[in-house]
């Protein structure tokens, strides 16, 4: 892809994220987006079907980056699990604007599900290996862990990332590996 196309796509993505900070995707028009990006509509439509398609592409970029980060780690040890969680939180901090919008009510309602679908096999593998989950309700435990972790990340973003990515990673890691009253050291 040539530089002009990359620049145009990047500009459109940035402008959509900025607009989503103000209002939901359903209240944004392609015309408004094109005006904000200083791009004509035909150029927009040469890249995307509509603004929902653009939002989905933004989410796909984040999911792709997360997949790449997850592939770097082996979850065989608790230490690597913590390192992976820290890396994920560092990425979210770096992509703060995009992640905050995608996880907000103004963003892509399917994004959380896509994140859960990405993380579920990893968490299932970890829990099945360590806890040998069995029983009728065992399928809900990994979902509880993932949805709770996403809720923590959402609140962290809403609060302006007052804690470091490492602190939030430690909190998620503590809960995931030791529960609320585990035997690991208290969080700072």
CSV table of N, CA and C in Angstrom, one decimal, residues 5-179:
chain,number,residue,atom,x,y,z
A,5,UNK,N,-2.3,6.2,0.7
A,5,UNK,CA,-3.4,5.4,1.2
A,5,UNK,C,-3.3,5.1,2.7
A,6,UNK,N,-2.1,4.8,3.1
A,6,UNK,CA,-1.9,4.6,4.6
A,6,UNK,C,-2.2,5.9,5.4
A,7,UNK,N,-1.8,7.0,4.9
A,7,UNK,CA,-2.0,8.3,5.5
A,7,UNK,C,-3.5,8.5,5.6
A,8,UNK,N,-4.2,8.3,4.5
A,8,UNK,CA,-5.7,8.6,4.5
A,8,UNK,C,-6.4,7.6,5.4
A,9,UNK,N,-6.0,6.4,5.4
A,9,UNK,CA,-6.7,5.4,6.4
A,9,UNK,C,-6.4,5.8,7.8
A,10,UNK,N,-5.1,6.2,8.1
A,10,UNK,CA,-4.7,6.5,9.4
A,10,UNK,C,-5.5,7.8,9.9
A,11,UNK,N,-5.6,8.8,9.0
A,11,UNK,CA,-6.4,10.0,9.3
A,11,UNK,C,-7.8,9.7,9.6
A,12,UNK,N,-8.4,8.9,8.7
A,12,UNK,CA,-9.8,8.5,8.9
A,12,UNK,C,-10.0,7.8,10.3
A,13,UNK,N,-9.1,6.9,10.6
A,13,UNK,CA,-9.2,6.2,11.9
A,13,UNK,C,-9.1,7.1,13.1
A,14,UNK,N,-8.2,8.0,13.0
A,14,UNK,CA,-8.0,9.0,14.1
A,14,UNK,C,-9.2,9.9,14.2
A,15,UNK,N,-9.7,10.4,13.1
A,15,UNK,CA,-10.9,11.3,13.2
A,15,UNK,C,-12.1,10.5,13.7
A,16,UNK,N,-12.3,9.3,13.3
A,16,UNK,CA,-13.4,8.5,13.8
A,16,UNK,C,-13.3,8.3,15.4
A,17,UNK,N,-12.1,8.0,15.8
A,17,UNK,CA,-11.9,7.9,17.3
A,17,UNK,C,-12.2,9.2,18.0
A,18,UNK,N,-11.8,10.3,17.4
A,18,UNK,CA,-12.1,11.6,18.0
A,18,UNK,C,-13.6,11.9,18.1
A,19,UNK,N,-14.3,11.6,17.0
A,19,UNK,CA,-15.7,11.7,17.0
A,19,UNK,C,-16.4,10.8,18.0
A,20,UNK,N,-15.9,9.6,18.1
A,20,UNK,CA,-16.5,8.6,19.1
A,20,UNK,C,-16.3,9.0,20.5
A,21,UNK,N,-15.4,9.9,20.8
A,21,UNK,CA,-15.2,10.4,22.2
A,21,UNK,C,-16.4,11.3,22.5
A,22,UNK,N,-17.0,11.9,21.5
A,22,UNK,CA,-18.1,12.8,21.7
A,22,UNK,C,-19.5,12.2,21.6
A,23,UNK,N,-19.6,11.2,20.7
A,23,UNK,CA,-21.0,10.7,20.5
A,23,UNK,C,-20.9,9.3,19.9
A,24,UNK,N,-22.0,8.5,20.0
A,24,UNK,CA,-22.0,7.1,19.6
A,24,UNK,C,-21.8,7.0,18.0
A,25,UNK,N,-21.4,5.9,17.6
A,25,UNK,CA,-21.2,5.6,16.2
A,25,UNK,C,-22.5,5.8,15.4
A,26,UNK,N,-23.6,5.5,16.0
A,26,UNK,CA,-24.9,5.7,15.3
A,26,UNK,C,-25.3,7.1,15.0
A,27,UNK,N,-24.6,8.1,15.7
A,27,UNK,CA,-24.9,9.5,15.5
A,27,UNK,C,-23.9,10.2,14.6
A,28,UNK,N,-22.9,9.4,14.1
A,28,UNK,CA,-21.9,9.9,13.3
A,28,UNK,C,-22.2,9.6,11.8
A,29,UNK,N,-22.0,10.5,10.9
A,29,UNK,CA,-22.3,10.3,9.5
A,29,UNK,C,-20.9,10.3,8.8
A,30,UNK,N,-20.9,9.6,7.6
A,30,UNK,CA,-19.8,9.6,6.7
A,30,UNK,C,-19.4,11.0,6.3
A,31,UNK,N,-20.4,11.8,6.0
A,31,UNK,CA,-20.1,13.2,5.6
A,31,UNK,C,-19.3,13.9,6.7
A,32,UNK,N,-19.8,13.8,8.0
A,32,UNK,CA,-19.2,14.4,9.1
A,32,UNK,C,-17.7,13.9,9.3
A,33,UNK,N,-17.5,12.6,9.1
A,33,UNK,CA,-16.2,12.0,9.3
A,33,UNK,C,-15.3,12.5,8.2
A,34,UNK,N,-15.8,12.6,7.0
A,34,UNK,CA,-15.0,13.1,5.8
A,34,UNK,C,-14.6,14.6,6.0
A,35,UNK,N,-15.5,15.4,6.5
A,35,UNK,CA,-15.2,16.8,6.8
A,35,UNK,C,-14.1,16.9,7.9
A,36,UNK,N,-14.2,16.1,8.9
A,36,UNK,CA,-13.2,16.1,10.0
A,36,UNK,C,-11.8,15.7,9.5
A,37,UNK,N,-11.8,14.7,8.6
A,37,UNK,CA,-10.5,14.2,8.1
A,37,UNK,C,-10.0,14.9,6.8
A,38,UNK,N,-10.9,15.9,6.4
A,38,UNK,CA,-10.5,16.6,5.1
A,38,UNK,C,-10.3,15.7,4.0
A,39,UNK,N,-11.2,14.7,3.8
A,39,UNK,CA,-11.2,13.7,2.8
A,39,UNK,C,-12.5,13.7,2.1
A,40,UNK,N,-12.5,13.6,0.8
A,40,UNK,CA,-13.8,13.6,0.1
A,40,UNK,C,-14.5,12.2,0.2
A,41,UNK,N,-15.8,12.1,0.1
A,41,UNK,CA,-16.5,10.9,0.3
A,41,UNK,C,-16.1,9.8,-0.6
A,42,UNK,N,-15.8,10.1,-1.9
A,42,UNK,CA,-15.4,9.0,-2.8
A,42,UNK,C,-14.1,8.4,-2.3
A,43,UNK,N,-13.2,9.2,-1.8
A,43,UNK,CA,-11.9,8.6,-1.2
A,43,UNK,C,-12.3,7.7,0.0
A,44,UNK,N,-13.2,8.2,0.8
A,44,UNK,CA,-13.6,7.3,2.0
A,44,UNK,C,-14.1,6.0,1.5
A,45,UNK,N,-15.0,6.1,0.5
A,45,UNK,CA,-15.7,4.8,0.0
A,45,UNK,C,-14.7,3.9,-0.8
A,46,UNK,N,-13.6,4.5,-1.2
A,46,UNK,CA,-12.6,3.6,-1.9
A,46,UNK,C,-11.9,2.7,-0.9
A,47,UNK,N,-12.0,3.1,0.4
A,47,UNK,CA,-11.3,2.3,1.5
A,47,UNK,C,-12.3,1.5,2.3
A,48,UNK,N,-13.5,2.1,2.6
A,48,UNK,CA,-14.4,1.5,3.5
A,48,UNK,C,-15.8,1.5,3.0
A,49,UNK,N,-16.6,0.5,3.4
A,49,UNK,CA,-18.0,0.5,3.0
A,49,UNK,C,-18.9,1.6,3.6
A,50,UNK,N,-18.6,1.8,4.9
A,50,UNK,CA,-19.3,2.8,5.7
A,50,UNK,C,-18.5,3.1,7.0
A,51,UNK,N,-19.0,3.9,7.8
A,51,UNK,CA,-18.2,4.2,9.1
A,51,UNK,C,-18.2,3.1,10.1
A,52,UNK,N,-19.2,2.2,10.0
A,52,UNK,CA,-19.2,1.0,10.8
A,52,UNK,C,-18.1,0.0,10.4
A,53,UNK,N,-17.9,0.0,9.1
A,53,UNK,CA,-16.8,-0.9,8.5
A,53,UNK,C,-15.5,-0.3,9.0
A,54,UNK,N,-15.3,1.0,9.0
A,54,UNK,CA,-14.1,1.6,9.5
A,54,UNK,C,-13.9,1.3,11.0
A,55,UNK,N,-14.9,1.4,11.8
A,55,UNK,CA,-14.8,1.1,13.2
A,55,UNK,C,-14.4,-0.4,13.4
A,56,UNK,N,-15.0,-1.3,12.6
A,56,UNK,CA,-14.6,-2.7,12.7
A,56,UNK,C,-13.2,-2.9,12.4
A,57,UNK,N,-12.7,-2.2,11.4
A,57,UNK,CA,-11.3,-2.3,11.0
A,57,UNK,C,-10.3,-1.8,12.1
A,58,UNK,N,-10.8,-0.8,12.8
A,58,UNK,CA,-10.0,-0.3,13.9
A,58,UNK,C,-9.9,-1.4,15.0
A,59,UNK,N,-11.0,-2.0,15.3
A,59,UNK,CA,-11.0,-3.1,16.3
A,59,UNK,C,-10.2,-4.3,15.8
A,60,UNK,N,-10.2,-4.6,14.5
A,60,UNK,CA,-9.4,-5.7,13.9
A,60,UNK,C,-7.9,-5.4,14.1
A,61,UNK,N,-7.5,-4.2,14.0
A,61,UNK,CA,-6.1,-3.8,14.2
A,61,UNK,C,-5.7,-4.1,15.6
A,62,UNK,N,-6.6,-3.7,16.6
A,62,UNK,CA,-6.2,-4.0,18.0
A,62,UNK,C,-6.2,-5.5,18.3
A,63,UNK,N,-7.2,-6.2,17.7
A,63,UNK,CA,-7.2,-7.7,18.0
A,63,UNK,C,-5.9,-8.3,17.3
A,64,UNK,N,-5.6,-7.9,16.1
A,64,UNK,CA,-4.4,-8.4,15.5
A,64,UNK,C,-3.1,-8.2,16.4
A,65,UNK,N,-3.0,-6.9,16.9
A,65,UNK,CA,-1.9,-6.6,17.7
A,65,UNK,C,-1.9,-7.5,19.0
A,66,UNK,N,-3.0,-7.7,19.6
A,66,UNK,CA,-3.1,-8.5,20.8
A,66,UNK,C,-2.7,-10.0,20.5
A,67,UNK,N,-3.2,-10.5,19.3
A,67,UNK,CA,-2.8,-11.8,18.9
A,67,UNK,C,-1.3,-12.0,18.8
A,68,UNK,N,-0.7,-11.0,18.2
A,68,UNK,CA,0.8,-11.0,18.1
A,68,UNK,C,1.5,-11.0,19.4
A,69,UNK,N,0.9,-10.2,20.4
A,69,UNK,CA,1.5,-10.1,21.7
A,69,UNK,C,1.3,-11.4,22.4
A,70,UNK,N,0.2,-12.0,22.3
A,70,UNK,CA,-0.1,-13.3,23.0
A,70,UNK,C,0.8,-14.4,22.4
A,71,UNK,N,1.1,-14.4,21.2
A,71,UNK,CA,1.9,-15.4,20.5
A,71,UNK,C,3.4,-15.4,21.0
A,72,UNK,N,3.8,-14.3,21.6
A,72,UNK,CA,5.2,-14.2,22.1
A,72,UNK,C,5.4,-14.9,23.5
A,73,UNK,N,4.3,-15.3,24.1
A,73,UNK,CA,4.4,-15.8,25.4
A,73,UNK,C,3.9,-17.3,25.5
A,74,UNK,N,4.6,-18.0,26.4
A,74,UNK,CA,4.1,-19.4,26.7
A,74,UNK,C,3.5,-19.2,28.1
A,75,UNK,N,2.3,-19.7,28.3
A,75,UNK,CA,1.6,-19.5,29.5
A,75,UNK,C,1.9,-20.6,30.5
A,76,UNK,N,3.0,-21.3,30.3
A,76,UNK,CA,3.3,-22.5,31.2
A,76,UNK,C,3.7,-22.0,32.6
A,77,UNK,N,4.1,-20.8,32.8
A,77,UNK,CA,4.5,-20.4,34.1
A,77,UNK,C,3.7,-19.2,34.5
A,78,UNK,N,3.6,-19.0,35.8
A,78,UNK,CA,2.9,-17.9,36.3
A,78,UNK,C,3.6,-16.6,36.0
A,79,UNK,N,4.9,-16.6,36.0
A,79,UNK,CA,5.7,-15.4,35.6
A,79,UNK,C,5.5,-15.0,34.2
A,80,UNK,N,5.4,-15.9,33.3
A,80,UNK,CA,5.1,-15.5,31.9
A,80,UNK,C,3.7,-15.0,31.7
A,81,UNK,N,2.8,-15.6,32.5
A,81,UNK,CA,1.4,-15.1,32.5
A,81,UNK,C,1.3,-13.7,32.9
A,82,UNK,N,2.1,-13.3,34.0
A,82,UNK,CA,2.1,-12.0,34.4
A,82,UNK,C,2.8,-11.1,33.4
A,83,UNK,N,3.9,-11.5,32.8
A,83,UNK,CA,4.5,-10.7,31.8
A,83,UNK,C,3.6,-10.4,30.6
A,84,UNK,N,2.8,-11.4,30.2
A,84,UNK,CA,1.9,-11.3,29.1
A,84,UNK,C,0.8,-10.3,29.5
A,85,UNK,N,0.3,-10.3,30.7
A,85,UNK,CA,-0.7,-9.4,31.1
A,85,UNK,C,-0.1,-8.0,31.2
A,86,UNK,N,1.1,-7.8,31.7
A,86,UNK,CA,1.7,-6.5,31.7
A,86,UNK,C,1.9,-6.0,30.3
A,87,UNK,N,2.3,-6.8,29.3
A,87,UNK,CA,2.5,-6.4,27.9
A,87,UNK,C,1.2,-5.9,27.3
A,88,UNK,N,0.1,-6.7,27.6
A,88,UNK,CA,-1.2,-6.3,27.1
A,88,UNK,C,-1.6,-5.0,27.7
A,89,UNK,N,-1.4,-4.7,29.0
A,89,UNK,CA,-1.8,-3.5,29.6
A,89,UNK,C,-0.9,-2.3,29.1
A,90,UNK,N,0.3,-2.6,28.8
A,90,UNK,CA,1.2,-1.5,28.2
A,90,UNK,C,0.7,-1.1,26.8
A,91,UNK,N,0.3,-2.1,26.1
A,91,UNK,CA,-0.3,-1.9,24.7
A,91,UNK,C,-1.5,-1.0,24.9
A,92,UNK,N,-2.4,-1.4,25.8
A,92,UNK,CA,-3.6,-0.6,26.0
A,92,UNK,C,-3.3,0.8,26.4
A,93,UNK,N,-2.3,1.0,27.2
A,93,UNK,CA,-1.9,2.3,27.6
A,93,UNK,C,-1.4,3.1,26.4
A,94,UNK,N,-0.6,2.5,25.6
A,94,UNK,CA,-0.1,3.1,24.4
A,94,UNK,C,-1.2,3.5,23.4
A,95,UNK,N,-2.2,2.7,23.3
A,95,UNK,CA,-3.3,2.9,22.4
A,95,UNK,C,-4.6,3.3,23.2
A,96,UNK,N,-4.3,4.1,24.2
A,96,UNK,CA,-5.4,4.6,25.1
A,96,UNK,C,-6.6,5.1,24.4
A,97,UNK,N,-6.5,6.0,23.5
A,97,UNK,CA,-7.7,6.6,22.9
A,97,UNK,C,-8.5,5.6,22.1
A,98,UNK,N,-7.8,4.8,21.4
A,98,UNK,CA,-8.5,3.7,20.6
A,98,UNK,C,-9.2,2.7,21.5
A,99,UNK,N,-8.5,2.2,22.5
A,99,UNK,CA,-9.0,1.2,23.4
A,99,UNK,C,-10.2,1.7,24.2
A,100,UNK,N,-10.0,2.9,24.7
A,100,UNK,CA,-11.1,3.5,25.5
A,100,UNK,C,-12.4,3.6,24.7
A,101,UNK,N,-12.2,4.1,23.4
A,101,UNK,CA,-13.4,4.2,22.6
A,101,UNK,C,-14.0,2.9,22.2
A,102,UNK,N,-13.2,1.9,21.9
A,102,UNK,CA,-13.7,0.6,21.5
A,102,UNK,C,-14.4,-0.1,22.7
A,103,UNK,N,-14.0,0.2,23.9
A,103,UNK,CA,-14.6,-0.4,25.0
A,103,UNK,C,-15.8,0.4,25.6
A,104,UNK,N,-16.0,1.6,25.1
A,104,UNK,CA,-17.0,2.5,25.6
A,104,UNK,C,-18.4,2.1,24.9
A,105,UNK,N,-19.4,2.8,25.4
A,105,UNK,CA,-20.7,2.6,24.8
A,105,UNK,C,-20.8,3.2,23.5
A,106,UNK,N,-19.9,4.1,23.1
A,106,UNK,CA,-19.9,4.8,21.8
A,106,UNK,C,-19.2,3.9,20.8
A,107,UNK,N,-18.5,2.9,21.2
A,107,UNK,CA,-17.7,2.1,20.2
A,107,UNK,C,-18.4,0.9,19.7
A,108,UNK,N,-17.6,-0.1,19.4
A,108,UNK,CA,-18.1,-1.3,18.7
A,108,UNK,C,-18.5,-2.3,19.8
A,109,UNK,N,-19.8,-2.5,19.8
A,109,UNK,CA,-20.4,-3.4,20.8
A,109,UNK,C,-19.9,-4.8,20.7
A,110,UNK,N,-19.4,-5.2,19.5
A,110,UNK,CA,-18.9,-6.6,19.3
A,110,UNK,C,-17.4,-6.7,19.7
A,111,UNK,N,-16.8,-5.6,20.0
A,111,UNK,CA,-15.3,-5.6,20.3
A,111,UNK,C,-15.1,-6.4,21.6
A,112,UNK,N,-15.8,-6.2,22.6
A,112,UNK,CA,-15.6,-7.0,23.8
A,112,UNK,C,-15.8,-8.5,23.6
A,113,UNK,N,-16.7,-8.9,22.8
A,113,UNK,CA,-16.9,-10.3,22.4
A,113,UNK,C,-15.7,-10.8,21.7
A,114,UNK,N,-15.2,-10.0,20.8
A,114,UNK,CA,-14.0,-10.5,20.0
A,114,UNK,C,-12.8,-10.6,20.9
A,115,UNK,N,-12.6,-9.7,21.9
A,115,UNK,CA,-11.5,-9.9,22.9
A,115,UNK,C,-11.8,-11.1,23.7
A,116,UNK,N,-13.0,-11.4,24.1
A,116,UNK,CA,-13.3,-12.6,24.9
A,116,UNK,C,-13.0,-13.8,24.1
A,117,UNK,N,-13.4,-13.8,22.8
A,117,UNK,CA,-13.1,-15.0,21.9
A,117,UNK,C,-11.6,-15.2,21.7
A,118,UNK,N,-10.8,-14.1,21.7
A,118,UNK,CA,-9.4,-14.2,21.6
A,118,UNK,C,-8.8,-14.8,22.9
A,119,UNK,N,-9.3,-14.4,24.0
A,119,UNK,CA,-8.7,-14.8,25.3
A,119,UNK,C,-9.2,-16.1,25.8
A,120,UNK,N,-10.4,-16.5,25.5
A,120,UNK,CA,-11.0,-17.7,26.0
A,120,UNK,C,-10.2,-18.9,25.9
A,121,UNK,N,-9.7,-19.2,24.7
A,121,UNK,CA,-8.8,-20.5,24.5
A,121,UNK,C,-7.6,-20.4,25.4
A,122,UNK,N,-7.0,-19.3,25.6
A,122,UNK,CA,-5.8,-19.1,26.4
A,122,UNK,C,-6.1,-19.4,27.9
A,123,UNK,N,-7.2,-18.8,28.3
A,123,UNK,CA,-7.6,-19.0,29.7
A,123,UNK,C,-8.1,-20.4,30.0
A,124,UNK,N,-8.8,-21.0,29.0
A,124,UNK,CA,-9.3,-22.3,29.2
A,124,UNK,C,-8.1,-23.3,29.3
A,125,UNK,N,-7.1,-23.1,28.5
A,125,UNK,CA,-5.9,-23.9,28.5
A,125,UNK,C,-5.2,-23.8,29.9
A,126,UNK,N,-5.1,-22.6,30.3
A,126,UNK,CA,-4.5,-22.4,31.6
A,126,UNK,C,-5.2,-23.0,32.8
A,127,UNK,N,-6.5,-22.8,32.8
A,127,UNK,CA,-7.4,-23.3,33.9
A,127,UNK,C,-7.5,-24.8,33.8
A,128,UNK,N,-7.7,-25.3,32.7
A,128,UNK,CA,-7.8,-26.8,32.5
A,128,UNK,C,-6.5,-27.5,32.9
A,129,UNK,N,-5.3,-26.9,32.6
A,129,UNK,CA,-4.0,-27.4,32.9
A,129,UNK,C,-3.8,-27.4,34.4
A,130,UNK,N,-4.1,-26.3,35.0
A,130,UNK,CA,-3.8,-26.1,36.4
A,130,UNK,C,-4.9,-26.6,37.4
A,131,UNK,N,-6.1,-26.4,37.0
A,131,UNK,CA,-7.2,-26.8,38.0
A,131,UNK,C,-8.0,-28.0,37.6
A,132,UNK,N,-7.7,-28.5,36.4
A,132,UNK,CA,-8.5,-29.6,35.9
A,132,UNK,C,-10.0,-29.4,36.1
A,133,UNK,N,-10.5,-28.3,35.5
A,133,UNK,CA,-11.9,-27.9,35.7
A,133,UNK,C,-12.8,-29.0,35.2
A,134,UNK,N,-13.8,-29.3,36.0
A,134,UNK,CA,-14.8,-30.3,35.7
A,134,UNK,C,-16.1,-29.9,36.3
A,135,UNK,N,-17.1,-30.4,35.8
A,135,UNK,CA,-18.4,-30.1,36.4
A,135,UNK,C,-19.2,-29.2,35.5
A,136,UNK,N,-20.5,-29.2,35.8
A,136,UNK,CA,-21.5,-28.5,35.1
A,136,UNK,C,-21.2,-27.0,34.9
A,137,UNK,N,-20.7,-26.3,35.9
A,137,UNK,CA,-20.5,-24.9,35.9
A,137,UNK,C,-19.1,-24.5,35.6
A,138,UNK,N,-18.2,-25.4,35.3
A,138,UNK,CA,-16.8,-25.1,35.0
A,138,UNK,C,-16.6,-24.2,33.8
A,139,UNK,N,-17.5,-24.2,32.8
A,139,UNK,CA,-17.3,-23.4,31.7
A,139,UNK,C,-17.5,-21.9,32.0
A,140,UNK,N,-18.1,-21.6,33.1
A,140,UNK,CA,-18.3,-20.2,33.4
A,140,UNK,C,-17.1,-19.5,34.1
A,141,UNK,N,-16.3,-20.3,34.7
A,141,UNK,CA,-15.1,-19.7,35.5
A,141,UNK,C,-14.2,-18.9,34.5
A,142,UNK,N,-13.8,-19.4,33.4
A,142,UNK,CA,-12.9,-18.6,32.5
A,142,UNK,C,-13.7,-17.3,32.0
A,143,UNK,N,-15.0,-17.4,31.8
A,143,UNK,CA,-15.7,-16.3,31.4
A,143,UNK,C,-15.8,-15.2,32.5
A,144,UNK,N,-15.9,-15.7,33.7
A,144,UNK,CA,-15.9,-14.7,34.8
A,144,UNK,C,-14.6,-14.0,34.9
A,145,UNK,N,-13.5,-14.7,34.7
A,145,UNK,CA,-12.1,-14.2,34.8
A,145,UNK,C,-12.0,-13.1,33.7
A,146,UNK,N,-12.3,-13.5,32.5
A,146,UNK,CA,-12.1,-12.6,31.3
A,146,UNK,C,-13.0,-11.4,31.4
A,147,UNK,N,-14.3,-11.6,31.7
A,147,UNK,CA,-15.2,-10.4,31.8
A,147,UNK,C,-14.8,-9.5,32.9
A,148,UNK,N,-14.4,-10.1,34.0
A,148,UNK,CA,-13.9,-9.3,35.2
A,148,UNK,C,-12.7,-8.5,34.8
A,149,UNK,N,-11.8,-9.1,34.1
A,149,UNK,CA,-10.5,-8.4,33.7
A,149,UNK,C,-10.9,-7.3,32.7
A,150,UNK,N,-11.8,-7.5,31.8
A,150,UNK,CA,-12.2,-6.4,30.9
A,150,UNK,C,-12.8,-5.3,31.6
A,151,UNK,N,-13.7,-5.6,32.6
A,151,UNK,CA,-14.3,-4.6,33.4
A,151,UNK,C,-13.3,-3.7,34.2
A,152,UNK,N,-12.2,-4.4,34.7
A,152,UNK,CA,-11.2,-3.7,35.4
A,152,UNK,C,-10.5,-2.7,34.4
A,153,UNK,N,-10.2,-3.2,33.2
A,153,UNK,CA,-9.5,-2.4,32.2
A,153,UNK,C,-10.4,-1.2,31.8
A,154,UNK,N,-11.7,-1.4,31.6
A,154,UNK,CA,-12.6,-0.4,31.3
A,154,UNK,C,-12.6,0.7,32.3
A,155,UNK,N,-12.6,0.3,33.6
A,155,UNK,CA,-12.6,1.3,34.7
A,155,UNK,C,-11.3,2.0,34.8
A,156,UNK,N,-10.2,1.3,34.5
A,156,UNK,CA,-8.9,1.9,34.5
A,156,UNK,C,-8.8,3.0,33.5
A,157,UNK,N,-9.3,2.7,32.3
A,157,UNK,CA,-9.3,3.7,31.2
A,157,UNK,C,-10.2,4.9,31.5
A,158,UNK,N,-11.4,4.6,32.1
A,158,UNK,CA,-12.4,5.7,32.4
A,158,UNK,C,-11.8,6.6,33.5
A,159,UNK,N,-11.0,6.0,34.4
A,159,UNK,CA,-10.3,6.8,35.5
A,159,UNK,C,-9.1,7.5,35.0
A,160,UNK,N,-8.8,7.5,33.7
A,160,UNK,CA,-7.6,8.2,33.2
A,160,UNK,C,-6.3,7.5,33.5
A,161,UNK,N,-6.3,6.2,33.7
A,161,UNK,CA,-5.1,5.4,33.8
A,161,UNK,C,-4.2,5.9,35.0
A,162,UNK,N,-4.8,6.1,36.1
A,162,UNK,CA,-4.1,6.6,37.3
A,162,UNK,C,-3.0,5.6,37.8
A,163,UNK,N,-3.3,4.4,37.6
A,163,UNK,CA,-2.4,3.3,38.0
A,163,UNK,C,-1.5,3.0,36.8
A,164,UNK,N,-0.4,2.4,37.1
A,164,UNK,CA,0.5,2.0,36.0
A,164,UNK,C,0.0,0.7,35.4
A,165,UNK,N,0.3,0.4,34.1
A,165,UNK,CA,-0.1,-0.9,33.5
A,165,UNK,C,0.4,-2.1,34.4
A,166,UNK,N,1.6,-1.9,35.0
A,166,UNK,CA,2.1,-3.0,35.8
A,166,UNK,C,1.2,-3.3,37.1
A,167,UNK,N,0.7,-2.2,37.7
A,167,UNK,CA,-0.2,-2.3,38.8
A,167,UNK,C,-1.5,-3.0,38.4
A,168,UNK,N,-2.1,-2.6,37.3
A,168,UNK,CA,-3.4,-3.2,36.9
A,168,UNK,C,-3.1,-4.7,36.5
A,169,UNK,N,-2.0,-4.9,35.8
A,169,UNK,CA,-1.6,-6.3,35.4
A,169,UNK,C,-1.5,-7.2,36.7
A,170,UNK,N,-0.8,-6.6,37.7
A,170,UNK,CA,-0.7,-7.4,39.0
A,170,UNK,C,-2.0,-7.7,39.6
A,171,UNK,N,-3.0,-6.7,39.6
A,171,UNK,CA,-4.3,-6.9,40.1
A,171,UNK,C,-5.0,-8.0,39.4
A,172,UNK,N,-5.0,-8.0,38.0
A,172,UNK,CA,-5.7,-9.0,37.2
A,172,UNK,C,-5.0,-10.4,37.5
A,173,UNK,N,-3.7,-10.4,37.5
A,173,UNK,CA,-2.9,-11.6,37.7
A,173,UNK,C,-3.2,-12.2,39.1
A,174,UNK,N,-3.3,-11.4,40.1
A,174,UNK,CA,-3.6,-11.8,41.5
A,174,UNK,C,-5.0,-12.5,41.5
A,175,UNK,N,-5.9,-11.8,40.9
A,175,UNK,CA,-7.3,-12.4,40.9
A,175,UNK,C,-7.4,-13.7,40.1
A,176,UNK,N,-6.7,-13.7,38.9
A,176,UNK,CA,-6.8,-14.8,38.0
A,176,UNK,C,-6.1,-16.0,38.6
A,177,UNK,N,-5.0,-15.8,39.3
A,177,UNK,CA,-4.2,-17.0,39.8
A,177,UNK,C,-4.5,-17.3,41.3
A,178,UNK,N,-5.0,-16.4,42.0
A,178,UNK,CA,-5.1,-16.6,43.5
A,178,UNK,C,-6.5,-16.3,44.0
A,179,UNK,N,-7.4,-15.7,43.2
A,179,UNK,CA,-8.7,-15.3,43.7
A,179,UNK,C,-8.6,-14.1,44.5
